[in-house]
Each structure stands twice: as C-alpha cells, then as structure tokens.
Coordinates of C-alpha atoms in Angstrom, one line a residue:
X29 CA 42.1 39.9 10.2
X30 CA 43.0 40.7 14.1
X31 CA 45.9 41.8 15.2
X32 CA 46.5 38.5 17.4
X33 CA 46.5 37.0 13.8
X34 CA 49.3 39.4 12.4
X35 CA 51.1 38.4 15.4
X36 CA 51.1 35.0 15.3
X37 CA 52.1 35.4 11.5
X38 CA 55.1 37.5 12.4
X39 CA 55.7 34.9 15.1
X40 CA 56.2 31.3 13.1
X41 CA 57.8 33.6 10.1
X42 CA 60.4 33.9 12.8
X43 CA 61.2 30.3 11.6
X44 CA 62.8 31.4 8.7
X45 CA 65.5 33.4 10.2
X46 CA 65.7 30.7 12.9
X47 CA 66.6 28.1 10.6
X48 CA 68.8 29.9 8.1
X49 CA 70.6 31.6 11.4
X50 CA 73.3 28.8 10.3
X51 CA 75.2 30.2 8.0
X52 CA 77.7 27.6 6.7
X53 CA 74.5 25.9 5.5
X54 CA 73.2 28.4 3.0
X55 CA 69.7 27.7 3.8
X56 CA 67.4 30.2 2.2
X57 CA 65.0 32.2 5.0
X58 CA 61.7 31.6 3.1
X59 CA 62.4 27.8 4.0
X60 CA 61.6 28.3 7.6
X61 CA 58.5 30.7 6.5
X62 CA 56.9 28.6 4.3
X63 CA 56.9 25.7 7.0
X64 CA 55.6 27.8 9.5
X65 CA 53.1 28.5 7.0
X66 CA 52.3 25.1 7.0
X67 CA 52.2 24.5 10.8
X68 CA 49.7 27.4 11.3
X69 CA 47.7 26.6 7.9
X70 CA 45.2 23.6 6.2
X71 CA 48.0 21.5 6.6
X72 CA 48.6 22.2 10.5
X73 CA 47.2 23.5 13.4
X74 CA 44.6 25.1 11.5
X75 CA 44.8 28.3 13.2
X76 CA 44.6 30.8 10.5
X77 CA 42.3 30.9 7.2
X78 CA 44.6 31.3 4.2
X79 CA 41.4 32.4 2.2
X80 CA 40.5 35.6 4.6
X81 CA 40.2 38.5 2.5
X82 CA 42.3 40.6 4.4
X83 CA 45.1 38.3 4.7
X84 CA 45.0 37.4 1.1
X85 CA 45.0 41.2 -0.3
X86 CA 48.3 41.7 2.3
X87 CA 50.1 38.5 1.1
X88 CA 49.5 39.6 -2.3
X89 CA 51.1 43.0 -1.5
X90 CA 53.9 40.6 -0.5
X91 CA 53.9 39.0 -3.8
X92 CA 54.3 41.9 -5.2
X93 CA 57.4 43.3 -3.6
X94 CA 59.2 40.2 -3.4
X95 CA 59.1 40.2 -7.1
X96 CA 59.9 43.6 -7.6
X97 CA 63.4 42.9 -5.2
X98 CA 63.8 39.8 -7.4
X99 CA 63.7 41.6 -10.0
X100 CA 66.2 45.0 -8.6
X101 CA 68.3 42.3 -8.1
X102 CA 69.6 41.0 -11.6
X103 CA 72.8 42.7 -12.3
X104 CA 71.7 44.5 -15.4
X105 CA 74.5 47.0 -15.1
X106 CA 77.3 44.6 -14.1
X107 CA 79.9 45.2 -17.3
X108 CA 81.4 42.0 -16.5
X109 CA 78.3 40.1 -15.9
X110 CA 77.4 41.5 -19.4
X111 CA 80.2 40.4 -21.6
X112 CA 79.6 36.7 -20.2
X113 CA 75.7 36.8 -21.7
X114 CA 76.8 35.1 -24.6
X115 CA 77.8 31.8 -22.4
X116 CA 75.2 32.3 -19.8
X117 CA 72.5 32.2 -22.8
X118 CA 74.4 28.7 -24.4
X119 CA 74.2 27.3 -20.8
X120 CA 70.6 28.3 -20.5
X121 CA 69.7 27.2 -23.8
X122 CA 71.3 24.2 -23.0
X123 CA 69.0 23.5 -19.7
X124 CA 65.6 24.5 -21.9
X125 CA 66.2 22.0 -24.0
X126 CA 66.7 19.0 -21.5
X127 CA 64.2 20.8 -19.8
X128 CA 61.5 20.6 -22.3
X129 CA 61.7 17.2 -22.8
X130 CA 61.6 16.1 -19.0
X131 CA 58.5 18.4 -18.7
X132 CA 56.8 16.3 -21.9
X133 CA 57.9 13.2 -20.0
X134 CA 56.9 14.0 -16.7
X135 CA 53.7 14.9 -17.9
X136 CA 52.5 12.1 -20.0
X137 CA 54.4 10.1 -16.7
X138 CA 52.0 11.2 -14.3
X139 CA 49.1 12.6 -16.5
X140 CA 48.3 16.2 -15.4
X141 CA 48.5 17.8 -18.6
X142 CA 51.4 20.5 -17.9
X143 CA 54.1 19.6 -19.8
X144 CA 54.8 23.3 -20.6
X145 CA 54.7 24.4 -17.2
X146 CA 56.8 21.5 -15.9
X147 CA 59.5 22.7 -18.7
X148 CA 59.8 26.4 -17.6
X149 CA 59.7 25.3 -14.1
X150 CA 62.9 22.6 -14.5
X151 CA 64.6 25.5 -17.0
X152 CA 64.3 28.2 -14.5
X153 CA 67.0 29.4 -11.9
X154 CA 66.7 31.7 -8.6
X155 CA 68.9 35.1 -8.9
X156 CA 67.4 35.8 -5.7
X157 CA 68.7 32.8 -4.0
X158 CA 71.5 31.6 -6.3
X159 CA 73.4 35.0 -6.2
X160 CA 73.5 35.2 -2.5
X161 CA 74.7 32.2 -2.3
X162 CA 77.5 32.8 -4.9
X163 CA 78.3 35.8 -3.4
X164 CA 79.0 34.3 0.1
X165 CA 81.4 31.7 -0.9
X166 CA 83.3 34.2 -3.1
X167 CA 83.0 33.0 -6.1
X168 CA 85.9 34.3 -8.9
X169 CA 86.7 33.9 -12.6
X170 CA 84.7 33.3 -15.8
X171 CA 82.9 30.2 -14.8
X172 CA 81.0 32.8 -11.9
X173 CA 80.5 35.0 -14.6
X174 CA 78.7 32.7 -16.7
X175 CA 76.7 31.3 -14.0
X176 CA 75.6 34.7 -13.0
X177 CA 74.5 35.6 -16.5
X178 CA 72.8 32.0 -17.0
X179 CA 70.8 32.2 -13.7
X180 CA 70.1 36.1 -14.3
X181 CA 68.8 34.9 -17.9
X182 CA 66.9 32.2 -17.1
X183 CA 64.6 33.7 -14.2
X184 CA 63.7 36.8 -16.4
X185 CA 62.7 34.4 -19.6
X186 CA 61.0 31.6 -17.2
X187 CA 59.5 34.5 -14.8
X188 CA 58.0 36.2 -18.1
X189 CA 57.3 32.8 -19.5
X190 CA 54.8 31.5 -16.6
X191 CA 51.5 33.3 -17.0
X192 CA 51.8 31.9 -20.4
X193 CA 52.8 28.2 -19.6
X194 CA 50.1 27.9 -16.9
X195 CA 47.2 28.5 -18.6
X196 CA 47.7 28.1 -22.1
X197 CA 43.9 28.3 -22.6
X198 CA 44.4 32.1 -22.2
X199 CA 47.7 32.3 -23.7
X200 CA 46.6 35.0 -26.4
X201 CA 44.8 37.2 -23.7
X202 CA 47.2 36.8 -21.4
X203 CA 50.4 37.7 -23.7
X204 CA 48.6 41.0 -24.6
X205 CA 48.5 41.8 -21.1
X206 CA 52.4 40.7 -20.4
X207 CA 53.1 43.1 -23.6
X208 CA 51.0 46.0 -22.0
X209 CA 52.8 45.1 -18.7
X210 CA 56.1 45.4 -20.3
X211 CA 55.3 48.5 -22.2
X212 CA 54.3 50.7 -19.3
X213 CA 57.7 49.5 -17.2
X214 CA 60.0 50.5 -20.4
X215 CA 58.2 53.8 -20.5
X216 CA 58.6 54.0 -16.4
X217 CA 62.6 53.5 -17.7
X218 CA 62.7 56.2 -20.0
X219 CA 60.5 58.7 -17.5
X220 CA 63.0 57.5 -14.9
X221 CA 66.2 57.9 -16.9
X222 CA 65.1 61.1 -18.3
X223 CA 64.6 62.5 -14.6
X224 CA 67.9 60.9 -14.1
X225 CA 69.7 63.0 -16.5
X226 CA 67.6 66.3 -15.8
X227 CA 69.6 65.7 -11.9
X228 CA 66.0 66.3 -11.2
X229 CA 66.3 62.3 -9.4
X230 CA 69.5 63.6 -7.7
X231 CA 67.8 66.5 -6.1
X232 CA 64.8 64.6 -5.0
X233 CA 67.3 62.1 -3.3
X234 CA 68.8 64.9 -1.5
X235 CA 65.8 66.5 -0.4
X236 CA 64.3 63.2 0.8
X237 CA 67.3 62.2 3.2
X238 CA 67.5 65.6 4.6
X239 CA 63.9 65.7 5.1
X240 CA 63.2 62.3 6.0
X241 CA 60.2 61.8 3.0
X242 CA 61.1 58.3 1.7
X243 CA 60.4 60.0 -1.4
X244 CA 62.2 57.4 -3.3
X245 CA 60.2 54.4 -1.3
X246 CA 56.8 56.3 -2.1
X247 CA 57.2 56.6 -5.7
X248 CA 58.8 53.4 -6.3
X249 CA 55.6 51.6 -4.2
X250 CA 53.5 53.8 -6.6
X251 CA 55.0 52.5 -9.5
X252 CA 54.8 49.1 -8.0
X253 CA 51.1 49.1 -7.2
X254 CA 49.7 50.8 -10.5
X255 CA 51.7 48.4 -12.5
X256 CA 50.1 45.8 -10.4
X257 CA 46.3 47.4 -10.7
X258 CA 47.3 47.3 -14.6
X259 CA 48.1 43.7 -14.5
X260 CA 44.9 42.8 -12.3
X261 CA 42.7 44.8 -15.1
X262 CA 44.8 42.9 -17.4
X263 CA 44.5 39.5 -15.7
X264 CA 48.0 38.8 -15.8
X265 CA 49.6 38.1 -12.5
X266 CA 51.1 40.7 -10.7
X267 CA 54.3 38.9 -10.5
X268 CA 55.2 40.2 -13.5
X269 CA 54.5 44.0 -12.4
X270 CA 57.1 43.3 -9.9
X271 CA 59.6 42.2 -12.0
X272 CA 59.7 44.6 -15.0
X273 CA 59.3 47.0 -12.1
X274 CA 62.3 45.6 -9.9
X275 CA 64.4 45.1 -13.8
X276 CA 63.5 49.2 -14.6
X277 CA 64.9 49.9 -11.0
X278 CA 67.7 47.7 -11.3
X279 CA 68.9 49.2 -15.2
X280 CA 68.5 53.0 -13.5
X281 CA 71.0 52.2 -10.5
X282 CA 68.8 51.5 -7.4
X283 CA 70.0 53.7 -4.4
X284 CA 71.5 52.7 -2.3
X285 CA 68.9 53.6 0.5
X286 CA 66.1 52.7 -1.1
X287 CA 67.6 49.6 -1.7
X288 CA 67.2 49.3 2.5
X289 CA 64.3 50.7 2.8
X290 CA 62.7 47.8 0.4
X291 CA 64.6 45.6 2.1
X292 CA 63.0 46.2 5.3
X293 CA 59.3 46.5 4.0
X294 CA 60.0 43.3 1.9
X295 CA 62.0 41.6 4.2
X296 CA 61.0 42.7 7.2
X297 CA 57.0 42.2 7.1
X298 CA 55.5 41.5 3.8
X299 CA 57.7 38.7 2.2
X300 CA 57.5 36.6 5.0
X301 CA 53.5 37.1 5.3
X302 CA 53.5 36.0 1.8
X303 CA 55.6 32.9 2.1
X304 CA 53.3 32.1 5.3
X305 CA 50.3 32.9 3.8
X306 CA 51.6 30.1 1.2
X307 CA 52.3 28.0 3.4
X308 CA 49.1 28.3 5.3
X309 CA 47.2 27.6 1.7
X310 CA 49.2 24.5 1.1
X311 CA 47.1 21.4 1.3
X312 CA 49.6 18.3 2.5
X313 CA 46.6 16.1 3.4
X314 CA 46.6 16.3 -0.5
X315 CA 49.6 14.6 -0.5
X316 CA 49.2 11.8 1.3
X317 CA 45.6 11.3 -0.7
X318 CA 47.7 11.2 -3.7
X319 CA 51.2 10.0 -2.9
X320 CA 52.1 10.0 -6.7
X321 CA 52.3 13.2 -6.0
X322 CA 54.9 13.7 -3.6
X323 CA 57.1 11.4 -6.5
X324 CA 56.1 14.3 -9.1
X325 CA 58.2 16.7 -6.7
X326 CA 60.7 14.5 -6.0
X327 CA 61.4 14.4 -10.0
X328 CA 60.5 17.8 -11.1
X329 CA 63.4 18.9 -8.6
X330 CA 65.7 15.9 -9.7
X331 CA 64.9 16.9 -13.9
X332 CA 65.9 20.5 -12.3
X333 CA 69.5 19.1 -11.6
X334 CA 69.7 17.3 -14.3
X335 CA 68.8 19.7 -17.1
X336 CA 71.2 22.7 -14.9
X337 CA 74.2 20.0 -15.3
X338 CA 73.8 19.7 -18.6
X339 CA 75.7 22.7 -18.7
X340 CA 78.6 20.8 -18.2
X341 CA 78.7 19.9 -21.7
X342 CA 79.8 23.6 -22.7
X343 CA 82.2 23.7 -19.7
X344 CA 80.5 24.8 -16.9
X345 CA 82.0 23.3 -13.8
X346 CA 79.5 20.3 -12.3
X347 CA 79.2 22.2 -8.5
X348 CA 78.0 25.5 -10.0
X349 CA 75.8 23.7 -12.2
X350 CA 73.9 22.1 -9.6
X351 CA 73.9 25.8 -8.4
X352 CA 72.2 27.3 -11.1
X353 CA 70.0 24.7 -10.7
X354 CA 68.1 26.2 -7.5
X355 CA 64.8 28.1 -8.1
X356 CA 62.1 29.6 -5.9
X357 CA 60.1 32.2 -7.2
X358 CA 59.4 30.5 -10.4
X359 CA 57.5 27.4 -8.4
X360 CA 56.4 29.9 -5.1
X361 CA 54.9 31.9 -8.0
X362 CA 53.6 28.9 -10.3
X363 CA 51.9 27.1 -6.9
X364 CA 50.5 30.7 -5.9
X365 CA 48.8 31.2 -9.5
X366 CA 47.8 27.7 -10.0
X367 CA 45.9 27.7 -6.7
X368 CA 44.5 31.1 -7.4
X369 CA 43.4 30.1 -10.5
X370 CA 42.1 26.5 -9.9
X371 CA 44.4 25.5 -12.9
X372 CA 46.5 22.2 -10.8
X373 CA 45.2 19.1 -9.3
X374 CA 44.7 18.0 -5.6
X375 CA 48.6 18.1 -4.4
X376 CA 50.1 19.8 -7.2
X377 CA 50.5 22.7 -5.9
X378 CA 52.8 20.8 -3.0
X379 CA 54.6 18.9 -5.5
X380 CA 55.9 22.3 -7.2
X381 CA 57.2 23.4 -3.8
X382 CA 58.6 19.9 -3.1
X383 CA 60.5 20.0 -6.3
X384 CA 61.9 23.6 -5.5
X385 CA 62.5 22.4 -2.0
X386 CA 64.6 19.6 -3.5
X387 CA 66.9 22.5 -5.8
X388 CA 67.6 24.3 -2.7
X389 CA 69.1 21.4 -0.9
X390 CA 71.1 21.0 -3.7
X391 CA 72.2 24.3 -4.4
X392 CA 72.9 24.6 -0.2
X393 CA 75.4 21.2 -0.5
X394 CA 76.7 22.4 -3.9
X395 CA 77.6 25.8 -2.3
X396 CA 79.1 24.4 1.1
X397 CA 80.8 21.9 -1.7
X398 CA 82.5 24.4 -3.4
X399 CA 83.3 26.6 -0.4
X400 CA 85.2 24.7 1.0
X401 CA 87.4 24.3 -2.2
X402 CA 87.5 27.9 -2.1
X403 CA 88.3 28.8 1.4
X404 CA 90.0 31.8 1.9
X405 CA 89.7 33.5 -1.5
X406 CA 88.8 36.8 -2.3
X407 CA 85.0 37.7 -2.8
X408 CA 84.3 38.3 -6.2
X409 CA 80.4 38.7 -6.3
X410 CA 78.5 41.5 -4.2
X411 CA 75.3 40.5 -2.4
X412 CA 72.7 41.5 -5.0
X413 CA 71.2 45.6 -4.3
X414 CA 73.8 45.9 -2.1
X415 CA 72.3 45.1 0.9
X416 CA 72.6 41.8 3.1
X417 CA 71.0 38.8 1.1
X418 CA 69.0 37.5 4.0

C-alpha cells in the first residue's frame, strides 16, 4: 500500500469530522468515515482495494483498538453507575427478550438463517456512542443511571455474545477460545492490580512522563496485540481481545494520559482507517441486486427501537429508550466478521450497517429531543475515559 493511498485514506476519513463538526446534531464521526469508505471503495470510485494485504492487516490493527477504547470506556468503577445494575440488567433483559423474537421473525421473514445473530444485534446498545451522547446533553437522576448501566450491560453480553451467534457451526470451538480469551485478560487484571498495589505502576507512570517513554502506551499495545495473536491462534475475533483488554484497563483506573495517548492513535489514525477500510469492503451494488435487502436494514434497526422501548414498561422514560437503542460496534463488528468469514449473503453485510445507521438517527433526534427539555442543567455524566468523545 503507497503512501498516496494512506493519504487519500486519511483524506475522505476527514468526512467524519466534517459531518459530525455540527454539534447540536450528535452525529457520530464514524458516520462520515464509513461513507467515505464507500465513495473510495467497491461501492464507489473504486480507487482503493479493500482486500490489499497491507491495508487489511492496518484496518485490523484498527479493529483492534477501537475495541479495546470501547471497552476502557464502560464505567466499571462508577459507584453510582454500579448500584443502578440491578435496573439496567431488568431493562436489558427486557430488550433480549423482544429482541429474540424479532431476530426469529426476521429471519424466517426474509430467509437467511440468522435468527441468533439478528437477536444479539437488535439486543445490543453502543457505550461508545450512547454515553457521549448522554454525557453532552447532561443527563441527571436515576433514569441516566439506569440507562448507563443497561447500555454498559448490554454491549459487554452482545459484544461477547457475537463470535458465538455468527457462526454457530463453530460455537463449541469458538467458546473455548472466548474462555481462553477471557482468562488471560482476568490474569492481565490481577498482574495489573498487583503492580498497582506494589506502587510499582505509580513509579513507572512517573518515570514515563518525565522521560517521555509512553511506557504506559507500549505495554498496553503489548497487551493488546498478544491478546489479539491469542485470539487469531484461537480463531476467535480479535474484537474480543480488545474488549476484555479495554474492560481490564477500564476496572484498574486508566490514566489519565494514556487515556490521550489512545485517543490519538485510535482516534487519530487507526479507527478511522478501519471504518474506511469498511466502508471500502462494503458491496452496495449488492443492494440494489437484492433490494429485499435494504428492507432487512430498514427492520433490523426499527426491531432495535422497538425492543430498547420496551424498557418503558419497567419505567424507563420513552426518549432515553430510543437512546439506548443506538449500536455500532456490535453491527461494524458483525458486518466485519461476517465478510471475513464468508458467513452472510450478497448485501447482508450492508443491511447490518443500514440497520445500525437507522439507531444512530434515532438516538441523534432522541438526544437533541431530550436536550432541549433539559437545557441548561447541570452535567451529570463525564465523557467516557475522560477525554473528548469525538
């Protein structure tokens, strides 16, 4: 891959900041990435190969770290976040259940054969874009509690949940490998903590500011890639690495700094290469050779609001329930796998991103909704890490 290439990757990624520039409409960045993805891709212009080795191995890199900052962003420590798990997990309950019968009924509907993936995909929520979002309007009081907590708990189970539901062929294999996965990051926790309470982790972070290593950066990126090498020899996606990984850093207390300096690697370069290289592998001709297709979207992300305002039933106002409805790396993740793995039809792939593009106009009005009935109030929710949420 040339550097011209890189460039004109950086360049249409540019879109995404571009378009979410506007901030009263809450429009998430990897929007405008994904469709300049697509206007570069098999869908568009045609100008870059989403298939090139090179490419591939750095969007997967990408992958990765998204994943892991998804993950270092559910608020594992937040006390009051905490004592609200008990209404978060009847509110997520509460969408699995709706959600597992629209994914049976879309399924025999349309006749692809993925009524468990269709289920997790409807059941799951975004932390990564839900939170932000939350956190910008200022949301306060209980009912931001328990959407927190239900959004927090239903990307970990959905996100674990996936390599599973995607290929249930390979369920048993690939559950081992999820287990070995998880083991190694609870181990990394305990190493980590133990280092923690030895000051031994205090002392590195004071050497590595005064000295400029990044020390924090490198060792988290080597945790990040061996956990990934282990999930590759595994063969279970390296989403997962990133997760337990970006859920171990998140229970320690991720630093402040290093939660910039991720933010720039992952924000900065390798996130958006990821969601271009997406969008570059994104087949819409599909589409249009199978318009029953584009309906699958439109009613995997309609079963999505439905199942989330559900949660109206055990009193979770109807705005933030169309909130928690909004989900990205669940689908980006499920559409990235399923292509990988030759597991969806012609325009499947498209339809998954369709139906998650369809949540995050939802969550956007639902936000701007409630906003404005909450002009003016005190901010009651942090951006997630700490650091800006875009």
């Amino acid at each position: 891959m040339s550097f011209s290439l890189l460039a004109l990757v950086v360049l249409v990624g540019l879109l995404g900041p571009v378009l979410a520039g506007r901030s009263s409409w809450h429009l998430p960045v990897v929007v405008g990435e994904l469709l300049g993805g697509i206007l570069i891709g098999a869908s568009g212009l045609r100008l870059i190969d989403a298939g090139e080795p090179t490419f591939t191995a750095l969007a997967n890199i990408g992958f990765a770290l998204t994943m892991f900052v998804v993950g270092s962003h559910i608020p594992v420590r937040d006390q009051a976040v905490r004592s609200a798990l008990g209404r978060g997990a009847i509110g997520a309950v509460v969408a699995a259940l709706v959600a597992v019968a629209a994914g049976l009924a879309l399924a025999g509907l349309f006749g692809t054969g993925h009524p468990v993936l269709y289920a997790v995909l409807i059941a799951s929520s975004s932390a990564a874009l839900v939170l932000p979002i939350a956190a910008a309007i200022g949301l306060t009081g209980p009912s931001s509690l328990q959407l927190v907590a239900q959004v927090s708990i239903a990307d970990t189970l959905c996100i674990v949940a996936l390599p599973l539901a995607i290929d249930p062929v390979n369920a048993a294999p690939a559950a081992l490998g999820a287990l070995a996965v998880m083991a190694i990051a609870v181990l990394a926790f305990f190493g980590l903590l133990a280092l923690d309470r030895l000051g031994l982790r205090q002392r590195g972070h004071k050497v590595s500011e005064r000295r400029k290593f990044a020390l924090e950066l490198r060792i988290s990126l080597l945790l990040l890639f061996a956990l990934a090498g282990l999930a590759q020899l595994t063969h279970v996606s390296i989403m997962l690495a990133g997760f337990a990984l970006g859920l171990v850093v998140a229970a320690i207390g991720e630093p402040r700094r290093l939660a910039r300096q991720l933010f720039a690697v992952t924000d900065g370069f390798f996130g958006p290469l990821f969601f271009v290289w997406l969008g570059a592998s994104i087949q819409l001709s599909h589409l249009g050779a199978h318009p029953f297709m584009i309906l699958l979207g439109g009613c995997l992300g309609a079963a999505a609001i439905v199942a989330h305002v559900a949660v109206r039933l055990v009193g979770q106002p109807l705005l933030l329930g169309v909130m928690a409805a909004g989900q990205l790396g669940v689908p980006v993740a499920a559409a990235t796998l399923g292509t990988q793995l030759h597991l969806l039809r012609p325009g499947e792939d498209a339809a998954l991103l369709l139906g998650a593009l369809v949540t995050v106009a939802a969550t956007t009005i639902a936000g701007s909704l409630r906003a404005r009935r909450t002009a003016g109030g005190p901010t009651a929710l942090a951006p997630p890490g700490g650091v800006p949420a875009g």
